[in-house]
Tab-separated table of C-alpha atoms and ligand atoms in Angstrom:
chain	number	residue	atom	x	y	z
N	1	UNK	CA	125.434	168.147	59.718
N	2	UNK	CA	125.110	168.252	63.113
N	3	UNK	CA	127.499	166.095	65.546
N	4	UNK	CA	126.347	163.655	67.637
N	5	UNK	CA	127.285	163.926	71.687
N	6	UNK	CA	126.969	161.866	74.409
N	7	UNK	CA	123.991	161.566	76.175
N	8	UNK	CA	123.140	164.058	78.975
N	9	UNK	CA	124.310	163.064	82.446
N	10	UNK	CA	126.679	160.282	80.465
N	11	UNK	CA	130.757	161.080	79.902
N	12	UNK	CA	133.233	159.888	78.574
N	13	UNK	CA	136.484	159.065	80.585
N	14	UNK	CA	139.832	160.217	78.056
N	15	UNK	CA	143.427	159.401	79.123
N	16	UNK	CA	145.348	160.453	81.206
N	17	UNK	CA	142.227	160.306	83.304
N	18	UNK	CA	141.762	156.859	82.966
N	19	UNK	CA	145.157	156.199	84.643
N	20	UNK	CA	143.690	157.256	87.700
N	21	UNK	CA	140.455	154.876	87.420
N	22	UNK	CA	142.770	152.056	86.049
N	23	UNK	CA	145.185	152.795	89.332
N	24	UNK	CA	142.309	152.542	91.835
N	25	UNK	CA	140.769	149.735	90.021
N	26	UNK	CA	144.168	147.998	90.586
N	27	UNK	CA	144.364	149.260	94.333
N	28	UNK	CA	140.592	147.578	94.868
N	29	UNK	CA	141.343	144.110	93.070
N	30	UNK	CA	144.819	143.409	94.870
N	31	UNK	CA	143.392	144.513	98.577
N	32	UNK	CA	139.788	142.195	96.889
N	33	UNK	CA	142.504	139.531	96.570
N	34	UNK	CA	143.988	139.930	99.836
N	35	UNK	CA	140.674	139.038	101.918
N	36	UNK	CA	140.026	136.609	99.397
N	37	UNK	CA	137.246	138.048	97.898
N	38	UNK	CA	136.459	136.705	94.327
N	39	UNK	CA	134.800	139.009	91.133
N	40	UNK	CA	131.551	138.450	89.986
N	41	UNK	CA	130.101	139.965	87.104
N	42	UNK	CA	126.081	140.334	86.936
N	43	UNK	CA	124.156	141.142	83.941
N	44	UNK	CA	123.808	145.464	83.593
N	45	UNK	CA	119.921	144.846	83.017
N	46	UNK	CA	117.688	142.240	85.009
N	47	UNK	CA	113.784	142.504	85.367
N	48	UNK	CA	112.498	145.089	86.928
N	49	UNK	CA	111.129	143.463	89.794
N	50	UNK	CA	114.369	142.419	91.358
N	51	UNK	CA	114.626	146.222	92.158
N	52	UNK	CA	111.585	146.916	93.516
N	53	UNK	CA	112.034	144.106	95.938
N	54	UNK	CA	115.966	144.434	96.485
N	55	UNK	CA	115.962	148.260	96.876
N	56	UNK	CA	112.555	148.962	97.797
N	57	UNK	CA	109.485	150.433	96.041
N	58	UNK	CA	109.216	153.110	98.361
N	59	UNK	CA	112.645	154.727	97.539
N	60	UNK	CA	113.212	157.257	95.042
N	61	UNK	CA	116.030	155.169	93.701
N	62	UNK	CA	112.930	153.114	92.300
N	63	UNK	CA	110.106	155.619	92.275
N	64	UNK	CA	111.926	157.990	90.320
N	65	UNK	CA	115.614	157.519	89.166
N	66	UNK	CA	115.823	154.163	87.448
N	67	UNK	CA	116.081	153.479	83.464
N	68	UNK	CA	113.147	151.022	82.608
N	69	UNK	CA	112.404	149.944	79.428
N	70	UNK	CA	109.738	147.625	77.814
N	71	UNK	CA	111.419	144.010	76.414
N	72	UNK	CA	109.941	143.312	72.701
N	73	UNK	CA	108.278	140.277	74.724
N	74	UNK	CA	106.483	143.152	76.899
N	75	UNK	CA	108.822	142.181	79.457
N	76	UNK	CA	110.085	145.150	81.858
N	77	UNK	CA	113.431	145.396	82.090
N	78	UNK	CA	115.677	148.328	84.267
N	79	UNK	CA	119.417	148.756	83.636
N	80	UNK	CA	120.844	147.811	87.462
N	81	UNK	CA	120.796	150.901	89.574
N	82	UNK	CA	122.976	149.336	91.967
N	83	UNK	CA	124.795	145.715	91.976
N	84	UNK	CA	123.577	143.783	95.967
N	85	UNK	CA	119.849	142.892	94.332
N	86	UNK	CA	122.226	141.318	91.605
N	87	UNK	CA	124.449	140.001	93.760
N	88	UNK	CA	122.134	138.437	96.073
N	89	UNK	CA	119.513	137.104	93.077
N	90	UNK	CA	122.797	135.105	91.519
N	91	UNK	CA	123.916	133.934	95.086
N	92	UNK	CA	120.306	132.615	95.253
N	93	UNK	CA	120.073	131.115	91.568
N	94	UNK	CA	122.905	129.507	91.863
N	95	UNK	CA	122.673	128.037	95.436
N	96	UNK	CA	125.687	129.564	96.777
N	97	UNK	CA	124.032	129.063	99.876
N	98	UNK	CA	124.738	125.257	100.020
N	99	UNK	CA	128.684	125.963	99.798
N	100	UNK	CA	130.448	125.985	103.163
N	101	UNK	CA	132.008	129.353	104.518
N	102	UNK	CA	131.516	132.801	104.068
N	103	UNK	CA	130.750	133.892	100.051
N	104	UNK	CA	133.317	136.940	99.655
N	105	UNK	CA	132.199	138.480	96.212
N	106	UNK	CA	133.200	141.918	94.567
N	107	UNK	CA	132.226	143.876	91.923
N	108	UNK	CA	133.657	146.692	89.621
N	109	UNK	CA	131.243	148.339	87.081
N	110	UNK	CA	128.585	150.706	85.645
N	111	UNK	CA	125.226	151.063	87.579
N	112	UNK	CA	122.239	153.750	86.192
N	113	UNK	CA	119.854	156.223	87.649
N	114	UNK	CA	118.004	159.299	85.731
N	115	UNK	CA	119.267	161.748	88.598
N	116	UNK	CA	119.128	165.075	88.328
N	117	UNK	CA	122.491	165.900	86.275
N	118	UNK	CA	124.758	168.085	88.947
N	119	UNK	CA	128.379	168.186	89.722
N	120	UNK	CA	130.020	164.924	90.366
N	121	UNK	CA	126.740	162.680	89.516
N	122	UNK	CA	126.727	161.102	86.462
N	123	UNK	CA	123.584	158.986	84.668
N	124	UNK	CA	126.204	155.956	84.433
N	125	UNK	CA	128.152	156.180	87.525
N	126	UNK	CA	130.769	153.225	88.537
N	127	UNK	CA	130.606	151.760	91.448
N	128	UNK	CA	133.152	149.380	93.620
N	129	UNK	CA	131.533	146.855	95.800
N	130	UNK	CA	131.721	143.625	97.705
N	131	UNK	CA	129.330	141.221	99.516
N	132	UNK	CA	130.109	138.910	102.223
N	133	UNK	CA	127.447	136.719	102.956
N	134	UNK	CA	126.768	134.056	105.083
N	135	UNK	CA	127.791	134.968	108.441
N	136	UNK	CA	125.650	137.228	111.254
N	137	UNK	CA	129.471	137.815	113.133
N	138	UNK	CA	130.691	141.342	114.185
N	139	UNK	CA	134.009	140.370	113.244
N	140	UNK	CA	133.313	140.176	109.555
N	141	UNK	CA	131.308	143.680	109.633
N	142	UNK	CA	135.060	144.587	111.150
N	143	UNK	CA	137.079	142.710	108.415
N	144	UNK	CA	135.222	144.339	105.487
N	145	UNK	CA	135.621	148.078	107.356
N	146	UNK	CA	139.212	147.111	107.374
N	147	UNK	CA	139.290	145.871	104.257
N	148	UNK	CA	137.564	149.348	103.076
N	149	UNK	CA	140.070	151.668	104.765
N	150	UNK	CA	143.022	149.925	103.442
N	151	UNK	CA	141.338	150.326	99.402
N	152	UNK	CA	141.067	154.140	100.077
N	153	UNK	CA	144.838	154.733	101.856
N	154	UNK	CA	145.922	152.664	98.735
N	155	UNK	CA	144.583	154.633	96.116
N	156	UNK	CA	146.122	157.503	97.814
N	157	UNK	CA	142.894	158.802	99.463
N	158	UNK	CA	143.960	160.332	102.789
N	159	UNK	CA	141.547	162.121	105.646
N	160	UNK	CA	138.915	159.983	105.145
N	161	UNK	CA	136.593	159.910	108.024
N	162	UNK	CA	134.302	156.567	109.210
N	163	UNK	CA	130.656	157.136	110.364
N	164	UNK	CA	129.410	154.555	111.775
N	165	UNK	CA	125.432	153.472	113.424
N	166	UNK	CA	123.502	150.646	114.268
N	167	UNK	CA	120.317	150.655	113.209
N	168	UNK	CA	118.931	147.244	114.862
N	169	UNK	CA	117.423	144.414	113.742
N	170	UNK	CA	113.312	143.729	113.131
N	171	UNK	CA	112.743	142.927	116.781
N	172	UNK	CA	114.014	146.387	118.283
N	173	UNK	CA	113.264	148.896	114.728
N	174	UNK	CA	109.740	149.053	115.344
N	175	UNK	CA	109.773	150.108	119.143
N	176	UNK	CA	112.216	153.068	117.703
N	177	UNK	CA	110.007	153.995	114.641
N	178	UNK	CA	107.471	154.112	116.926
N	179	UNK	CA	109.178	156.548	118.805
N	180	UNK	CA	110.412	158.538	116.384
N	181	UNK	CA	106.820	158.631	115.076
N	182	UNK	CA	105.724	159.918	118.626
N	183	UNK	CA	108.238	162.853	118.730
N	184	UNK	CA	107.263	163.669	115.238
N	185	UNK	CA	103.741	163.946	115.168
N	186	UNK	CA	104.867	167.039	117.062
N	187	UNK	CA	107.291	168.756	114.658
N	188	UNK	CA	106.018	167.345	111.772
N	189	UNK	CA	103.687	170.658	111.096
N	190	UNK	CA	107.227	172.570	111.258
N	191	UNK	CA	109.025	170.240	108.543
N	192	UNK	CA	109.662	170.553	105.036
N	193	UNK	CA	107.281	168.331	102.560
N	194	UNK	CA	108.750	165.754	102.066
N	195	UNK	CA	109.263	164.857	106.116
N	196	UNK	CA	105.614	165.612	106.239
N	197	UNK	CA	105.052	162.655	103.599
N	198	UNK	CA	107.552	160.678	105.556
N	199	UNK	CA	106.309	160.919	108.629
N	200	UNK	CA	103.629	158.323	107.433
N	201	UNK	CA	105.584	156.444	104.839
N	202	UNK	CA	108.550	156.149	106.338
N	203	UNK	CA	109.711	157.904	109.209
N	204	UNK	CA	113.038	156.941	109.558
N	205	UNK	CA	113.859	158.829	106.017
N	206	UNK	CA	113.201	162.239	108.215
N	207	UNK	CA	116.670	161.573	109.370
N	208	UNK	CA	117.619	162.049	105.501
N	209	UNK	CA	116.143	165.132	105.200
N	210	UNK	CA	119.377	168.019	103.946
N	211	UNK	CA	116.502	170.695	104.014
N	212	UNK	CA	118.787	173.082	106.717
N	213	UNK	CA	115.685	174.549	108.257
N	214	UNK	CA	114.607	170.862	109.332
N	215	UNK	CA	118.256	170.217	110.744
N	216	UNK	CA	117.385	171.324	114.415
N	217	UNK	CA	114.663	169.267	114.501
N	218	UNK	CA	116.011	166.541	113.220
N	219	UNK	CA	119.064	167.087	115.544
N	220	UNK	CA	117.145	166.697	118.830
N	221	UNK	CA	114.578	163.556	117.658
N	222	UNK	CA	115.171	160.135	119.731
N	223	UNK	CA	118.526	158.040	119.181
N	224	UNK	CA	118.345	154.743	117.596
N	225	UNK	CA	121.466	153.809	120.314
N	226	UNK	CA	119.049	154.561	122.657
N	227	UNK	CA	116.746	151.263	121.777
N	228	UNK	CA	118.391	148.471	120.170
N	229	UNK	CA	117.853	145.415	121.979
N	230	UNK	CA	120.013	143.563	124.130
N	231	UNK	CA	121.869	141.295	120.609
N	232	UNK	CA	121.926	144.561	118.838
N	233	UNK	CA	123.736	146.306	121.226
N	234	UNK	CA	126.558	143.800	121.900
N	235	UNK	CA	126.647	143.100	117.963
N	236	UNK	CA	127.446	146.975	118.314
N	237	UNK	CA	129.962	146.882	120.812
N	238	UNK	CA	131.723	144.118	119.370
N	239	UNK	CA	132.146	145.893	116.028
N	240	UNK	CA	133.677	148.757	117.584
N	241	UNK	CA	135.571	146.970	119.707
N	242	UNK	CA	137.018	145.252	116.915
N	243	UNK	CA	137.348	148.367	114.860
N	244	UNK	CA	139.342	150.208	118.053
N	245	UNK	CA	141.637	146.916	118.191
N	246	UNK	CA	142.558	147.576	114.373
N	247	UNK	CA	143.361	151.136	115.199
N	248	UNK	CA	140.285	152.197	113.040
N	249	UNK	CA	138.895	155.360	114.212
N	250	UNK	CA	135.439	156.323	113.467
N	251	UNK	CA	132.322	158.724	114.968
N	252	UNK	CA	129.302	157.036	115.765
N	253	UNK	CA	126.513	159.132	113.784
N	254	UNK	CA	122.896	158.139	115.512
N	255	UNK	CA	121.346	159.637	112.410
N	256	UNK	CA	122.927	157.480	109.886
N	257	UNK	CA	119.960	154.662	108.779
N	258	UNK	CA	118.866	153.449	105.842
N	259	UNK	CA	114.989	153.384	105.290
N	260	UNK	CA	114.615	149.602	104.050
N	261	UNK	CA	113.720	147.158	105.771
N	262	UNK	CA	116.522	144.660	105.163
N	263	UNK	CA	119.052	146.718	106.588
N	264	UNK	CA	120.576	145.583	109.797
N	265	UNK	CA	122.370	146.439	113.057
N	266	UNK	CA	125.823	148.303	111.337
N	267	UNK	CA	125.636	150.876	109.031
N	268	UNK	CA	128.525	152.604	107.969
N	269	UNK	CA	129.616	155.333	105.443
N	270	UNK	CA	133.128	157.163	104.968
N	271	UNK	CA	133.034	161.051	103.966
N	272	UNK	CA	135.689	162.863	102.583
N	273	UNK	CA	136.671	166.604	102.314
N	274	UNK	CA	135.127	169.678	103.955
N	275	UNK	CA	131.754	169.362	102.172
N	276	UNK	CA	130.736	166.592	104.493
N	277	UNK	CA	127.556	164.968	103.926
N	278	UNK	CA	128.009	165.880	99.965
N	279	UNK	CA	130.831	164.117	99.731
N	280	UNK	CA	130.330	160.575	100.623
N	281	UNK	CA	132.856	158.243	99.037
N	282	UNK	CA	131.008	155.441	99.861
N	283	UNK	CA	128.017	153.113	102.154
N	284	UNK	CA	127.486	150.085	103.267
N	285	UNK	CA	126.026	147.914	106.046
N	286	UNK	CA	124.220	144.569	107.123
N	287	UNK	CA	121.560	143.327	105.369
N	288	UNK	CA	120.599	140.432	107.300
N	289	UNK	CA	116.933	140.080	105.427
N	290	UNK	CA	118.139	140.757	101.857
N	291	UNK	CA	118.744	137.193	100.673
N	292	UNK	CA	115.128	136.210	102.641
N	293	UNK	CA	113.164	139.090	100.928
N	294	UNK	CA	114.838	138.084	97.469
N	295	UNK	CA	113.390	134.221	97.862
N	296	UNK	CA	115.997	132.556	99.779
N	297	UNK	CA	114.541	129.368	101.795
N	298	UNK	CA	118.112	130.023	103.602
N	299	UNK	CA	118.663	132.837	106.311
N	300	UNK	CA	121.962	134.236	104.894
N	301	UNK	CA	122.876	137.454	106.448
N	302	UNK	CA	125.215	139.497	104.634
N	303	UNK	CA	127.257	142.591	104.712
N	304	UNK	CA	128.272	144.744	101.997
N	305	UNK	CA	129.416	148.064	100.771
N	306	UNK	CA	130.143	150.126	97.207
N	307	UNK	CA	132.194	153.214	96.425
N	308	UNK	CA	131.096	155.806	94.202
N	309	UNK	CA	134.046	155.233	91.718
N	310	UNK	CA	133.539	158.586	90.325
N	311	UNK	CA	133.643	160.497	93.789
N	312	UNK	CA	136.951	158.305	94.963
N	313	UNK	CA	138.561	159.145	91.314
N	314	UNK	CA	137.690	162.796	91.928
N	315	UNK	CA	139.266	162.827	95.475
N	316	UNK	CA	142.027	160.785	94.673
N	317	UNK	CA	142.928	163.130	91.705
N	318	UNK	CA	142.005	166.397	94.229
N	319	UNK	CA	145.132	164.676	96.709
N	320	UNK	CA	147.537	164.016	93.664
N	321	UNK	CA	147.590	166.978	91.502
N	322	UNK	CA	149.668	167.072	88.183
N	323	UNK	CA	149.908	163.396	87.714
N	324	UNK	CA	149.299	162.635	83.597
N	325	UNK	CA	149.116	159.361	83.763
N	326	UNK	CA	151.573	156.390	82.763
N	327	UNK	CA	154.997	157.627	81.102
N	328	UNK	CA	156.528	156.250	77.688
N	329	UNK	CA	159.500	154.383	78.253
N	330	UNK	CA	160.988	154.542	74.784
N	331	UNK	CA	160.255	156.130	71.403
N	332	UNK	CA	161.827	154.580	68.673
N	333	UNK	CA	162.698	156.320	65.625
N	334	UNK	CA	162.998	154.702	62.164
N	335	UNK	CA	164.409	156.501	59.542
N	336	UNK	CA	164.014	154.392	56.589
N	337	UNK	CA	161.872	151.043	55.541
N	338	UNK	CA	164.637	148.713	56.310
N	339	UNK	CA	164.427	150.343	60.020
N	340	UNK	CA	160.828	150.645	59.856
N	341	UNK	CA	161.187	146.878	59.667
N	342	UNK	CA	163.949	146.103	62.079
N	343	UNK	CA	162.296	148.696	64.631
N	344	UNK	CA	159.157	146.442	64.600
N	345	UNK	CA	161.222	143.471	65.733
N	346	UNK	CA	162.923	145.482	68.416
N	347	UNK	CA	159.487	147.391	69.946
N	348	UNK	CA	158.145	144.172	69.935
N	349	UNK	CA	161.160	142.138	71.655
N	350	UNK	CA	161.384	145.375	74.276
N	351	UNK	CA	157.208	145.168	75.092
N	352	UNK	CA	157.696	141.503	75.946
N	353	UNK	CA	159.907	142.475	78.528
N	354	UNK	CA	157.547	144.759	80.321
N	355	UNK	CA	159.121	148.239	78.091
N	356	UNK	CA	156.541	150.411	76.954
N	357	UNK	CA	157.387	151.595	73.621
N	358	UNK	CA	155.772	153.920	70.794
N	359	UNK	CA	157.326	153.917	67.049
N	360	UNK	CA	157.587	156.661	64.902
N	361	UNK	CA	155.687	156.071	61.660
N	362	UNK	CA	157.596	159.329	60.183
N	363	UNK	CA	160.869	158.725	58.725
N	364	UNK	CA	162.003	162.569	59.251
N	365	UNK	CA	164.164	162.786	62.309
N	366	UNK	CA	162.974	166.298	63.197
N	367	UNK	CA	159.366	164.861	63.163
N	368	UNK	CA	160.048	161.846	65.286
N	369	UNK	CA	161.676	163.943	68.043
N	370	UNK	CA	158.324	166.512	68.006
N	371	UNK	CA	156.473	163.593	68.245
N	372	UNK	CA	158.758	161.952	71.045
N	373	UNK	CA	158.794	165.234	73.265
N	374	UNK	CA	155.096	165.522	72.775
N	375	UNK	CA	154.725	162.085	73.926
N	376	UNK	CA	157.149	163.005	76.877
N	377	UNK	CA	159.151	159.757	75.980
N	378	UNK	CA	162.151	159.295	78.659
N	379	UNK	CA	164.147	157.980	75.628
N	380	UNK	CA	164.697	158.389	72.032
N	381	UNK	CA	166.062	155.446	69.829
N	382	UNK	CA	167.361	156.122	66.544
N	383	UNK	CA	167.772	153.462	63.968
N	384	UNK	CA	169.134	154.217	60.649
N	385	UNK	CA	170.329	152.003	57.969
N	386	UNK	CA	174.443	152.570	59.830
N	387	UNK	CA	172.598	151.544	63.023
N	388	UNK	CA	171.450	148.436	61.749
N	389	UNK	CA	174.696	147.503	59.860
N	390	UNK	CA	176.601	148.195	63.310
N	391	UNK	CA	173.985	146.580	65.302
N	392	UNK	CA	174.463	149.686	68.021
N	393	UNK	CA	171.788	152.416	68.024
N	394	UNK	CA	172.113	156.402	69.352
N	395	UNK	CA	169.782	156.403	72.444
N	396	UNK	CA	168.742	159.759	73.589
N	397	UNK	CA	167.896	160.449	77.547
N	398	UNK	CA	165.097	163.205	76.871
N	399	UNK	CA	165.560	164.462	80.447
N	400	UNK	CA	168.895	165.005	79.940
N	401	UNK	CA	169.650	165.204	76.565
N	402	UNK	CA	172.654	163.253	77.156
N	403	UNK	CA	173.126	160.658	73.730
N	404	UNK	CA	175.335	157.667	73.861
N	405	UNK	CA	175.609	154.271	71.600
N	406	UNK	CA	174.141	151.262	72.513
N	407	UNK	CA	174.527	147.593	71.181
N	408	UNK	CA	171.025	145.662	71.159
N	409	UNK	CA	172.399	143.369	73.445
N	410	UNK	CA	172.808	145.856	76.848
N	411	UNK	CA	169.632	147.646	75.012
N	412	UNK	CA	167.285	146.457	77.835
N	413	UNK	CA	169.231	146.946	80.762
N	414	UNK	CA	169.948	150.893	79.729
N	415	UNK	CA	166.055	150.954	79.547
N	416	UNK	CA	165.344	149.567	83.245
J	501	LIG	ZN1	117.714	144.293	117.774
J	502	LIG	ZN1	112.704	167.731	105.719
């Protein structure tokens, strides 16, 4: 019969590879903690139109990538492709807008888009985010940077580089996409298809465009620095100010916008590596018109970011080579049912206190120390039916191979 596999673009993550997720999941929920920034957990599916109006219709994220499905009730239903539309629908449901003070929310979890299978993209891909809503102030676009740079040192990223952009707000956008819809209707003819399309759609998605032969082009098309208005601009310099205060350094990148209309003023992403552009840990930015677009009666600006789990697990494994994950503390060998019985008692007095400990379910000694070595156990306990009358066991330092008796009593403190 033929096996069943996991579905194309879909993986499965196997220890000791999970150590590393489980490690920067830690890293993100303790520095979460730290900014006081609370978890909240969204349903994986909502109704389709939540997307099209959170993400936009126009993008391909929507167009093209996202798993919809019918509902038996005819209902249509898409697993999330990302978490803010979530984020920002429950913040609105449940009139989070009425509580005082900024809403700091995160998120850890699996988000879904049909992409093109390729390295390092993945069908369901995880994503680590957080929202803070409720406040237009550069300082908190500053905070959540911060808060950003201090997740990726933890996990053990390092060389991590900040972009950073403005891309204004609706009263100065349309003077510059009308600009940038000037200079094009010149080089348009000269770009690839898609920038063609774009040029009418959506001009600011040129500045997208990773065709190589469009780069030169793109390169010498109007700044968006050049025409925010007078709030944009000292939004801008505030959040770099702020930024160079907290010894943050980043590159301002005129290029880097988002085509939706709900993004605001800063914009932000933070590469990794030599491949540049390809290897974008993570996004984020203002979206002062989200919570509006999504049917809030309340203006509730908000900034917000994710990680592309995947991409930080990949780097962080890339900068910390030869790690196999968590280490056994203790393997305890039972030779016999009455120590099969009194080694229960012991594992389970020893994991209470923090030990992690494996028993042998062979009673051959040879078998149990195969096992233990495989394991790579940093000690061996050996109970026998003298060890139990004596009430001292023979401990084995696998690193050493050094072996010495030890009464239950100092048991523990040998073990720390
Ligand atoms: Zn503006
Ligand atoms: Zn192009």
């Amino acid at each position: 019969m033929k096996s069943i596999r996991a579905v194309k673009g879909t993986r499965d993550i196997l220890p000791p590879a999970s150590a590393v997720w489980n490690h920067v999941e830690e890293v993100a929920r303790r520095v979460f903690r730290s900014y006081n920034y609370q978890e909240i957990r969204t349903p994986i599916f909502e109704e389709t139109g939540l997307f099209a109006r959170g993400v936009g219709a126009e993008t391909d994220i929507v167009s093209k990538e996202m798993y919809t499905f019918e509902d038996r009730d005819g209902s249509s239903l898409t697993l999330r492709p990302e978490a803010t539309a979530s984020v920002i629908r429950s913040y609105i449901e449940h009139r989070l807008d009425q509580l005082p003070g900024l809403q700091k929310l995160y998120y850890i979890g699996p988000m879904f888009r049909r992409e093109r299978p390729q390295k390092g993209r993945y069908r369901q891909f995880f994503q680590i985010g957080a929202e803070a809503i409720g406040s237009e102030s550069p300082a908190v676009d500053a905070e959540v940077i911060e808060m950003i740079v201090e997740i990726l040192s933890c996990a053990g990223l390092e060389g991590s580089q900040l972009l950073i952009n403005s891309v204004g707000c609706p009263v100065c956008r349309p003077k510059y996409v009308a600009r940038l819809r000037e200079a094009l209707a010149a080089d348009a003819p000269r770009m690839c298809e898609d920038c063609r399309r774009r040029v009418d759609t959506n001009p600011l998605r040129v500045l997208d465009c990773k065709i190589p032969e469009d780069q030169p082009i793109i390169d010498a098309l109007p700044s968006i620095l050049d025409c925010l208005c007078e709030d944009c601009r000292d939004h801008f310099e505030r959040v770099k100010t702020y930024l160079t205060d907290r010894g943050i350094g980043f590159e301002l990148k005129p290029r880097l916008v988002r085509g939706l209309d709900y993004y605001t003023r800063t914009t932000f992403e933070i590469v990794h590596g030599a491949l540049g552009a390809q290897n974008s840990v993570l996004g984020g930015g203002r979206y002062d018109g989200l919570a509006e677009s999504l049917g809030s009666k309340v203006h509730s600006p908000g900034i917000g970011f994710s990680i592309g789990e995947d991409r930080l697990v990949m780097s962080v494994e890339e900068a910390r080579p030869g790690d196999n994950g968590p280490q056994l503390d203790l393997f305890v060998a039972p030779l016999g049912e009455a120590a099969f019985r009194h080694a229960g008692i012991l594992a389970r007095d020893l994991r209470r206190r923090g030990v992690t400990v494996e028993t042998g379910v062979d009673a051959r000694l040879k078998r149990a120390m195969e096992t233990a070595n495989k394991l790579k156990a940093r000690w061996v306990l050996i109970i026998g039916d003298d060890e139990i009358a004596a009430g001292a066991y023979s401990l084995k330092n696998m690193e050493t191979g050094a072996q010495e008796t030890v009464g239950a009593a100092e048991l523990y403190e040998k073990l720390k």
